[in-house]
Coordinates of C-alpha atoms in Angstrom, one line a residue:
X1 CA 22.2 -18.3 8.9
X2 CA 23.3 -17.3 12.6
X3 CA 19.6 -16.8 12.7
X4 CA 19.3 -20.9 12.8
X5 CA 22.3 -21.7 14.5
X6 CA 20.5 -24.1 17.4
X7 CA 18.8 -26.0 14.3
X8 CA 22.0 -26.2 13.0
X9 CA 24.1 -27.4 15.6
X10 CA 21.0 -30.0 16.4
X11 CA 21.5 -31.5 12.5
X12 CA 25.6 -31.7 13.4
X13 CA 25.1 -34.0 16.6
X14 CA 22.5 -36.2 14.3
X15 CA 25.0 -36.6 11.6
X16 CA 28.3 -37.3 14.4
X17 CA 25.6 -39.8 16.2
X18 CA 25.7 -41.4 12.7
X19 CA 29.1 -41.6 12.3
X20 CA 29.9 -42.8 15.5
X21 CA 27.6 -45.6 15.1
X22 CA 25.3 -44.2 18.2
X23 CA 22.8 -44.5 15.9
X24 CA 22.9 -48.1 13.5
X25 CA 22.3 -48.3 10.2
X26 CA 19.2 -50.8 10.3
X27 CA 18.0 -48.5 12.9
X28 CA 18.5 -45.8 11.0
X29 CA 16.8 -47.5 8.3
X30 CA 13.7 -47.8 10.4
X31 CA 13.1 -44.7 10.2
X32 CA 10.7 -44.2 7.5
X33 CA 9.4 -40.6 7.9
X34 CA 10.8 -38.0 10.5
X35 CA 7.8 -36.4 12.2
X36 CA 6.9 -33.4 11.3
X37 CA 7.7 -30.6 13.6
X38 CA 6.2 -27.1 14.3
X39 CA 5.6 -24.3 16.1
X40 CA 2.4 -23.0 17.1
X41 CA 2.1 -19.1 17.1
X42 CA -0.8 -17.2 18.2
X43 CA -0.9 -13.6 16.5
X44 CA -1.7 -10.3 17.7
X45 CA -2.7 -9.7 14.0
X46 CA -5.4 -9.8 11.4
X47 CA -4.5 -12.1 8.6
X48 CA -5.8 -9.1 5.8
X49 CA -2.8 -7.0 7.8
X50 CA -0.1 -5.9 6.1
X51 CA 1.5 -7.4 9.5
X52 CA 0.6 -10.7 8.7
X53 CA 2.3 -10.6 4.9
X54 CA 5.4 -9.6 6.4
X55 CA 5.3 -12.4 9.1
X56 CA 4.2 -15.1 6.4
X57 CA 6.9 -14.3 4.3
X58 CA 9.5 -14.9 8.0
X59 CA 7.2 -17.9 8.7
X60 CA 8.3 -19.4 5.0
X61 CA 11.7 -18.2 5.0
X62 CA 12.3 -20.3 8.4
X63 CA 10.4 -23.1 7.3
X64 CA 12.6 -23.5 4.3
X65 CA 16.0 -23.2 6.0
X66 CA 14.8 -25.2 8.7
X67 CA 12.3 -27.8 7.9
X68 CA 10.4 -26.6 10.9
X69 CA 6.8 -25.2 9.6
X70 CA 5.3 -22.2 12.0
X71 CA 1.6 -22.9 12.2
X72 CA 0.2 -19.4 12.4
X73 CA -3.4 -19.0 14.5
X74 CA -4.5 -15.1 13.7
X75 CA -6.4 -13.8 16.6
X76 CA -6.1 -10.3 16.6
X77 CA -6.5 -7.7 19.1
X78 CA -8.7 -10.1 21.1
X79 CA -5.5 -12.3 21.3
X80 CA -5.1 -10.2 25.2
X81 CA -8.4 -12.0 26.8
X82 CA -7.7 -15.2 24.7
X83 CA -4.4 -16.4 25.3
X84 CA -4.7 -16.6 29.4
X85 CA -7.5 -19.1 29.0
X86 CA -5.9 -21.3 26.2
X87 CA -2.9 -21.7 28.0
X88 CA -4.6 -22.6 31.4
X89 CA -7.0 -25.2 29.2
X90 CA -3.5 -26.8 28.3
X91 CA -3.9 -25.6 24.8
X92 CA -0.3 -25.8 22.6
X93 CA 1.2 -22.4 21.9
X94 CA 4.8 -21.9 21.6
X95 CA 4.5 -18.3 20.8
X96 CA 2.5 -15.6 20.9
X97 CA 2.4 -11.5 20.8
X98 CA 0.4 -8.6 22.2
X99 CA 1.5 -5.0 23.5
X100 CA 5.4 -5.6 25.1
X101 CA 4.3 -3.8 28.9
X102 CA 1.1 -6.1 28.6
X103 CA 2.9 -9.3 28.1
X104 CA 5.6 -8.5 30.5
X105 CA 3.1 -7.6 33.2
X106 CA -0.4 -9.7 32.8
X107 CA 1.1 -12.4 31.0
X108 CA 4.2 -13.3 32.6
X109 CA 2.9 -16.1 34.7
X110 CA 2.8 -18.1 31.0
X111 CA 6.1 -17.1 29.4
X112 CA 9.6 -18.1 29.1
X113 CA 13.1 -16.3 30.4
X114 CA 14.5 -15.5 27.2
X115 CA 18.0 -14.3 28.7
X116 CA 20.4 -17.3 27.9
X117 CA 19.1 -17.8 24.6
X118 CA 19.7 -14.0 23.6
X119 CA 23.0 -13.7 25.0
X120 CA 23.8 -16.3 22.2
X121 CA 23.3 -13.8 19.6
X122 CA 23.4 -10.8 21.4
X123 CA 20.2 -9.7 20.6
X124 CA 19.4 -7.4 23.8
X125 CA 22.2 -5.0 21.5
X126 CA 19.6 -5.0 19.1
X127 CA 16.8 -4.0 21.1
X128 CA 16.4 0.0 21.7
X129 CA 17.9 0.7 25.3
X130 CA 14.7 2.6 26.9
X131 CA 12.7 -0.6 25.8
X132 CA 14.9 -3.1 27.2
X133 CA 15.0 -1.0 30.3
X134 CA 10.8 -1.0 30.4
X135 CA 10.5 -4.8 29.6
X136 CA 13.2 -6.1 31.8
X137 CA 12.0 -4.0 34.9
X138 CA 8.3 -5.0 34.5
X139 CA 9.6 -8.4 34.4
X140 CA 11.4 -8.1 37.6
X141 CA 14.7 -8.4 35.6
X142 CA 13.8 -11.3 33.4
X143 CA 13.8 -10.4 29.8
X144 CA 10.3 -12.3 29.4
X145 CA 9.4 -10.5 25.6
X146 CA 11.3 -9.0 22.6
X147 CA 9.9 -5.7 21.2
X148 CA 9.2 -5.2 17.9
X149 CA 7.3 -2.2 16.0
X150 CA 8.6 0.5 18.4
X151 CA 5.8 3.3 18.6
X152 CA 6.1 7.0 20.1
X153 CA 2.4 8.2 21.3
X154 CA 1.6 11.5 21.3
X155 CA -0.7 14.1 19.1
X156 CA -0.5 13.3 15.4
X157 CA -2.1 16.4 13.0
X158 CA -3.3 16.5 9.3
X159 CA -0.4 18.9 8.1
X160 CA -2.9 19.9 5.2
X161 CA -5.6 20.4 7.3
X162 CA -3.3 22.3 9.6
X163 CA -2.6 24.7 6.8
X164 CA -6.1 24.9 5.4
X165 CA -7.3 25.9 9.1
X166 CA -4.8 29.0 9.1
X167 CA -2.5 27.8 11.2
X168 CA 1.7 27.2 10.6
X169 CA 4.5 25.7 12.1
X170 CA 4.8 28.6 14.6
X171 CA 1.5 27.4 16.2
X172 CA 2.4 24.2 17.3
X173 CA 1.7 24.1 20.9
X174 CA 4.2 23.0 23.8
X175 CA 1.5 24.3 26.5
X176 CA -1.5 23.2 27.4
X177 CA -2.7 27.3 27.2
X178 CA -1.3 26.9 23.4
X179 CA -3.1 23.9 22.3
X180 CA -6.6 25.4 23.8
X181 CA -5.6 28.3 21.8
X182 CA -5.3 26.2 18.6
X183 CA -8.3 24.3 19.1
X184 CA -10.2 27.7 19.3
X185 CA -8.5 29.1 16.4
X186 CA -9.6 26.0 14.3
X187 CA -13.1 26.4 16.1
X188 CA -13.5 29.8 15.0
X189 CA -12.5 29.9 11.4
X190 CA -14.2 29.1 8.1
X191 CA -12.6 25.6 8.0
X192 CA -15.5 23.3 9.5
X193 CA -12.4 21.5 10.6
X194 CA -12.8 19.6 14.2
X195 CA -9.5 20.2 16.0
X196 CA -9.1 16.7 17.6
X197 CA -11.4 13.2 17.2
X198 CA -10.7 10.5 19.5
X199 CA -11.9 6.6 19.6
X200 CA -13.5 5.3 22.7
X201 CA -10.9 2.9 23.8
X202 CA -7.7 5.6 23.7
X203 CA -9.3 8.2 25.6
X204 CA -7.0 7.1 28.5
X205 CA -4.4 8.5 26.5
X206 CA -5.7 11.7 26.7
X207 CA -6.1 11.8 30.3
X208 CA -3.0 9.5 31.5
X209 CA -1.0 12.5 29.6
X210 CA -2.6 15.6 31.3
X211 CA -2.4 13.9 34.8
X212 CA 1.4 12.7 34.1
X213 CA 2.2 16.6 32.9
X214 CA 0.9 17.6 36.6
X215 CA 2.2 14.8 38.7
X216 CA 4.9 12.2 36.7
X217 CA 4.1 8.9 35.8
X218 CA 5.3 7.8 38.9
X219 CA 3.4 9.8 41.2
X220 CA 0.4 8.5 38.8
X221 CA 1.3 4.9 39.6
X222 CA 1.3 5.6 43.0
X223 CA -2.2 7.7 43.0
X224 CA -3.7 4.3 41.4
X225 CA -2.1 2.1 43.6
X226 CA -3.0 4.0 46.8
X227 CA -6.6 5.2 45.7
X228 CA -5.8 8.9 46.4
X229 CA -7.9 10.6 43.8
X230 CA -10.1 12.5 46.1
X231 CA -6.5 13.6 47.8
X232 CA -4.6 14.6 44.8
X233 CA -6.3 18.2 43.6
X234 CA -4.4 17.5 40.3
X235 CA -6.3 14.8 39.8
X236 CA -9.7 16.6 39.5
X237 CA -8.1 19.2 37.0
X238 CA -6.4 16.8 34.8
X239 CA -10.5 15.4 34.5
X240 CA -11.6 19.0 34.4
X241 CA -8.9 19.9 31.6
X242 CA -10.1 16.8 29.3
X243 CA -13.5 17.7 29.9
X244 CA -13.3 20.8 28.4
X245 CA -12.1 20.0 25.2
X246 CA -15.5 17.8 24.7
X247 CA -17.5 20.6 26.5
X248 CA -16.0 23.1 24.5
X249 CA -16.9 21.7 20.9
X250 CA -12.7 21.3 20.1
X251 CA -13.6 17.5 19.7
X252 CA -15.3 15.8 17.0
X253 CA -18.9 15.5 17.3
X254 CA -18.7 11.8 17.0
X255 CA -15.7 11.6 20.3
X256 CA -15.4 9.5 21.8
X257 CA -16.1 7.3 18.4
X258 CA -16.3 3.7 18.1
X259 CA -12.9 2.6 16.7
X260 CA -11.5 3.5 14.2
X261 CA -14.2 6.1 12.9
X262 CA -12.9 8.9 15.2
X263 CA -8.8 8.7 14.1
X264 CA -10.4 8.2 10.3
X265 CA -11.8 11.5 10.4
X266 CA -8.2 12.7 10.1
X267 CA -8.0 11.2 6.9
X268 CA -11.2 11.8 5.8
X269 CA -10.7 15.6 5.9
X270 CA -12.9 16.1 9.0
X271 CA -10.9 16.6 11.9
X272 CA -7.4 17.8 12.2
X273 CA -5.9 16.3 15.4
X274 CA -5.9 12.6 17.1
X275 CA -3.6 11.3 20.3
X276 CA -2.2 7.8 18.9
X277 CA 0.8 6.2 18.4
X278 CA 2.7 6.4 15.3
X279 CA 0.9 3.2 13.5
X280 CA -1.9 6.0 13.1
X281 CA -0.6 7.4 9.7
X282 CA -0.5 4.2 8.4
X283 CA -4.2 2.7 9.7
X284 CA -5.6 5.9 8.4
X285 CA -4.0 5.9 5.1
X286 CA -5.0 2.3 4.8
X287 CA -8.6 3.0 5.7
X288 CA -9.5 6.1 4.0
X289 CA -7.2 6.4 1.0
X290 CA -6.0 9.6 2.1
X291 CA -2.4 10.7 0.9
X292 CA -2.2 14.1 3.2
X293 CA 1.1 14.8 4.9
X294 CA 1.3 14.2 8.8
X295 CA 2.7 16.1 11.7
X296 CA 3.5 15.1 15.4
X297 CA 4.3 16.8 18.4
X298 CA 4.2 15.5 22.3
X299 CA 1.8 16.5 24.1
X300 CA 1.8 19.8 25.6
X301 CA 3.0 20.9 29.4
X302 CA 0.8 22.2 32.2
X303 CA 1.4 25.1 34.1
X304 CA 3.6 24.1 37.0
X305 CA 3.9 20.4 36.6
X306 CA 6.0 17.8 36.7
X307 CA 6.8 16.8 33.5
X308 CA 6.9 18.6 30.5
X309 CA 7.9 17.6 26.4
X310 CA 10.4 15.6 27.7
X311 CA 7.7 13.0 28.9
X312 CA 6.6 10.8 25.9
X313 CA 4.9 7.2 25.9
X314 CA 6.9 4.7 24.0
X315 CA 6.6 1.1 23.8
X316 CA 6.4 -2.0 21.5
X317 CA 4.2 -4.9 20.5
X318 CA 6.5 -7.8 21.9
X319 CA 6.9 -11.6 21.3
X320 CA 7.2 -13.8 23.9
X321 CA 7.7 -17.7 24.3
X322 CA 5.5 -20.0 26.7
X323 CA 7.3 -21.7 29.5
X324 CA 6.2 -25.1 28.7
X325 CA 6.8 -25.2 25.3
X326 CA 8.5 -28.0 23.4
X327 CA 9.9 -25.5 21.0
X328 CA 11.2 -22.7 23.3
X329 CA 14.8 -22.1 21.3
X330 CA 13.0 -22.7 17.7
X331 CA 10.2 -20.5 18.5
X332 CA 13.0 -18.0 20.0
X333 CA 14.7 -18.1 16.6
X334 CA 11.9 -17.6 14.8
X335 CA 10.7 -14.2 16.5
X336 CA 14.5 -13.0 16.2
X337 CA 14.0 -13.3 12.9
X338 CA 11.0 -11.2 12.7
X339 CA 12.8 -8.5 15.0
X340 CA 16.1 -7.8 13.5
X341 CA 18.0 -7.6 10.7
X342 CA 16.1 -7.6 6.7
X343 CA 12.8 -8.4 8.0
X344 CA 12.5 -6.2 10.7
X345 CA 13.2 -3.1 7.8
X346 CA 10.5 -4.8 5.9
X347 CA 8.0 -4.9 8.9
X348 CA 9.2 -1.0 9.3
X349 CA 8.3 -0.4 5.4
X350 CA 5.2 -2.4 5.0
X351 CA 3.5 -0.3 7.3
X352 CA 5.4 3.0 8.5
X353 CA 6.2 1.9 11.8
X354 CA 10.0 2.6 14.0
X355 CA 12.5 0.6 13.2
X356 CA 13.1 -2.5 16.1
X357 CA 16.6 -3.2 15.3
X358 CA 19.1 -0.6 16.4
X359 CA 20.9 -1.4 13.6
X360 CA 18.3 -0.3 11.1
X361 CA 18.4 3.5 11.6
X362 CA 16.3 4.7 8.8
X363 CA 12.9 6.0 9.7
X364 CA 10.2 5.9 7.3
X365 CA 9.4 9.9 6.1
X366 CA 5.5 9.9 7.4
X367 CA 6.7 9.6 11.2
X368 CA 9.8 12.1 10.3
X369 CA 8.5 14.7 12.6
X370 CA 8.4 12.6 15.4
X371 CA 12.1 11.6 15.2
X372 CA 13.4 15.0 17.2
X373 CA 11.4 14.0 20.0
X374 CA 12.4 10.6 20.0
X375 CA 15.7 11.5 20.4
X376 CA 15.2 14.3 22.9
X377 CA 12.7 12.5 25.5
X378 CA 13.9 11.9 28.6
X379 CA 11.4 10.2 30.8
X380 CA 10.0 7.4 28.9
X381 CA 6.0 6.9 29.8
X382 CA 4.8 3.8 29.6
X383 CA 0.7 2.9 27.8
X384 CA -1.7 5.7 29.0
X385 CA 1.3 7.6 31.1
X386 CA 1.2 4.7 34.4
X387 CA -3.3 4.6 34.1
X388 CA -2.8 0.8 33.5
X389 CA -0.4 0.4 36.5
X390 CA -3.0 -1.9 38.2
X391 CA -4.3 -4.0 36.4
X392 CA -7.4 -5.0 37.8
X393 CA -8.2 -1.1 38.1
X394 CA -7.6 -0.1 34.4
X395 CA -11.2 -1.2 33.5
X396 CA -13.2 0.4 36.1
X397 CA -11.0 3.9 35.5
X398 CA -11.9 3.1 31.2
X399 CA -15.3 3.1 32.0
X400 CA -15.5 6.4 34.0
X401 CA -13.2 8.1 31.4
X402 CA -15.7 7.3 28.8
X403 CA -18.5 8.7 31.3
X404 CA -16.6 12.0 31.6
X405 CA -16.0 12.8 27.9
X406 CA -19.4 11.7 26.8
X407 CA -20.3 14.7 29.6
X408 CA -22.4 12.0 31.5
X409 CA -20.1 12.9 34.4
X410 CA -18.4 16.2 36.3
X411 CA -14.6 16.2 37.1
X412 CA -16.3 15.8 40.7
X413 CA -18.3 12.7 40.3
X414 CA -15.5 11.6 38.1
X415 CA -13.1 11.7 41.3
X416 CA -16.0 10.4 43.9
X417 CA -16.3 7.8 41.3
X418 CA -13.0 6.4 41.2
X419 CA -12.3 7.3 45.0
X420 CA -15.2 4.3 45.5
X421 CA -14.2 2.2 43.6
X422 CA -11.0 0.5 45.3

């Protein structure tokens, strides 16, 4: 009941108001119905999402110890290009979620400090350390969103498929030079396996990593934010690299795919590799029905770079509650809820994701092989390795990532192309 400790403390001063007479009985008899109150959340999620079940079940849980109903507005993905305009048209939202570095960063201007009411429960000792550290500094040290449904990105394999291509544990690659040799392996035998698929929109995943491996994230941030491309030779080969494993034939056919064909050729038995985070295994068990066993490994170093394994993106979708909402500490309460404690183990059950609370420590067994890694990364990465740092330039670098794997483009006139464009 902690979790409802403002509601509670409001009811007390009622009740002492009563007694005290600060309130009289014929007043008090006036009062024919107490108005209803609420809080409007805007979702990140589908309402047919095993997501949404798990956040219904909070939403009735708090409505029943509370009296306070959460009116629930499922907008999906889409919710990213939606909520800035509702908020600026005056529309009423008390909360809403989207991807933690997103909502810290493009949507800060709309949200609350949330630091005074967490210290009440202590909640940033719930929250994983790296992702406190991530959200707070993007918020300028403002704790502006609370993760939930940690995720580790990197390349998430068919372990069947694996096997059924020739290869074992001994070929999991930490070079780039390995992984080129896998693809080709997989290329080359009897399988008709593809060695990786990808979807259109996470092909900055692919590139973000290879140009992080050569230069950092932070050197990355700092090549988007001073427009260096044509300057940074790294730059061109991290393009060139990429390119290659579309050139080559190592990719899917269909890759870049529309989403989520290309990751649910994993599952369907047609390709054996895809660069996600660790939701994948459950969105392509959900989709295709398959019950295969799944790998993970980082993705692999480059020859003389910066970073090598120890580099992995990490992050969290993340809650966060407007500024000028009526219902800032009951809409606080309510995504506490959802991030800690029995319902954060049932979010991490319902659909295979990483535990939020640092006090649930059990992983779920499809993202095992992801949990050495985890605990040995070093440099955390944020979305697409630092590609996203500006975010008025992510859209114009999508759009020539999609040009370059779809081999309408050179490494060259991917470089000119972006060296233009600022």
């Amino acid at each position: 009941m902690e979790k409802w400790r403002s509601i509670a403390v409001g009811m007390s001063c009622l009740s002492m108001l009563f007694a005290a007479g600060a309130i009289t009985a014929s007043a008090s008899d006036e009062i024919t119905e107490i108005p209803e109150q609420s809080i409007v959340y805007w979702s990140m999620w589908e309402e047919d999402e095993p997501q949404a079940d798990v956040i219904k079940e909070a939403a009735q849980a708090y409505e029943e110890a509370t009296g306070i109903s959460v009116e629930i507005q499922w907008k999906g993905r889409g919710i990213q290009s939606l909520i800035g305009p509702a908020l600026d048209a005056g529309e009423q939202i008390d909360l809403f979620d989207d991807d933690y570095q997103r909502m810290a960063q493009e949507h800060k201007e709309y949200l609350a400090e949330l630091e005074e009411m967490a210290d009440t429960v202590d909640y940033e000792n719930h929250i994983m350390p790296v992702l406190l550290e991530q959200v707070e500094g993007w918020g300028n040290g403002e704790l502006l969103a609370m993760p939930y449904q940690p995720y580790i990105a990197g390349v998430w394999y068919n372990k069947d498929l694996w096997e059924e291509a020739g290869l074992t544990e001994q070929d999991i690659p930490d070079t780039w030079e390995k992984l080129i040799r896998v693809c080709r392996k997989i290329k080359n035998s009897d399988s008709g396996l593809s060695a990786m698929t990808c979807d259109e929109e996470y092909v900055n995943l692919l590139y973000g990593y290879q140009l992080a491996r050569y230069l950092g994230q932070e050197k990355v941030q700092q090549l988007i934010r001073n427009c260096t491309w044509s300057q940074i030779p790294e730059a061109k080969q991290a393009a060139a690299d990429i390119r290659t494993l579309f050139l080559a034939g190592y990719m899917s056919e269909i890759a870049p795919a529309q989403h989520p064909d290309g990751q649910n050729e994993v599952g369907d038995g047609e390709a054996i590799m895809v660069v996600q985070g660790s939701w994948i295994p459950n969105e392509v068990t959900e989709a295709t029905g398959s019950d295969d066993s799944w790998g993970f490994f980082p993705w692999p170093a480059v020859k003389d770079g910066a970073d090598g394994t120890e580099g992995v993106m990490i992050g969290a979708q993340g809650f966060g509650v407007t500024k000028d909402s009526q219902m800032k500490q009951e809409a606080f309460d309510f995504a506490y809820s959802i991030c800690t404690g029995e319902t954060d183990m049932k979010m991490t059950e319902a659909v295979n994701s990483i535990p939020a609370d640092t006090d649930n420590t059990q992983w779920p067994e499809v993202l095992a092989d992801a949990v050495p890694y985890m605990e040995e990364m070093s440099k955390p990465y944020m979305w697409a390795a630092g590609l996203e740092a500006d975010t008025d330039y992510k859209e114009q670098i999508q759009s020539e990532l999609l040009k370059l794997t779809r081999l309408e483009e050179t490494s060259d006139e991917f470089i000119e192309n972006l060296s233009s464009m600022k």
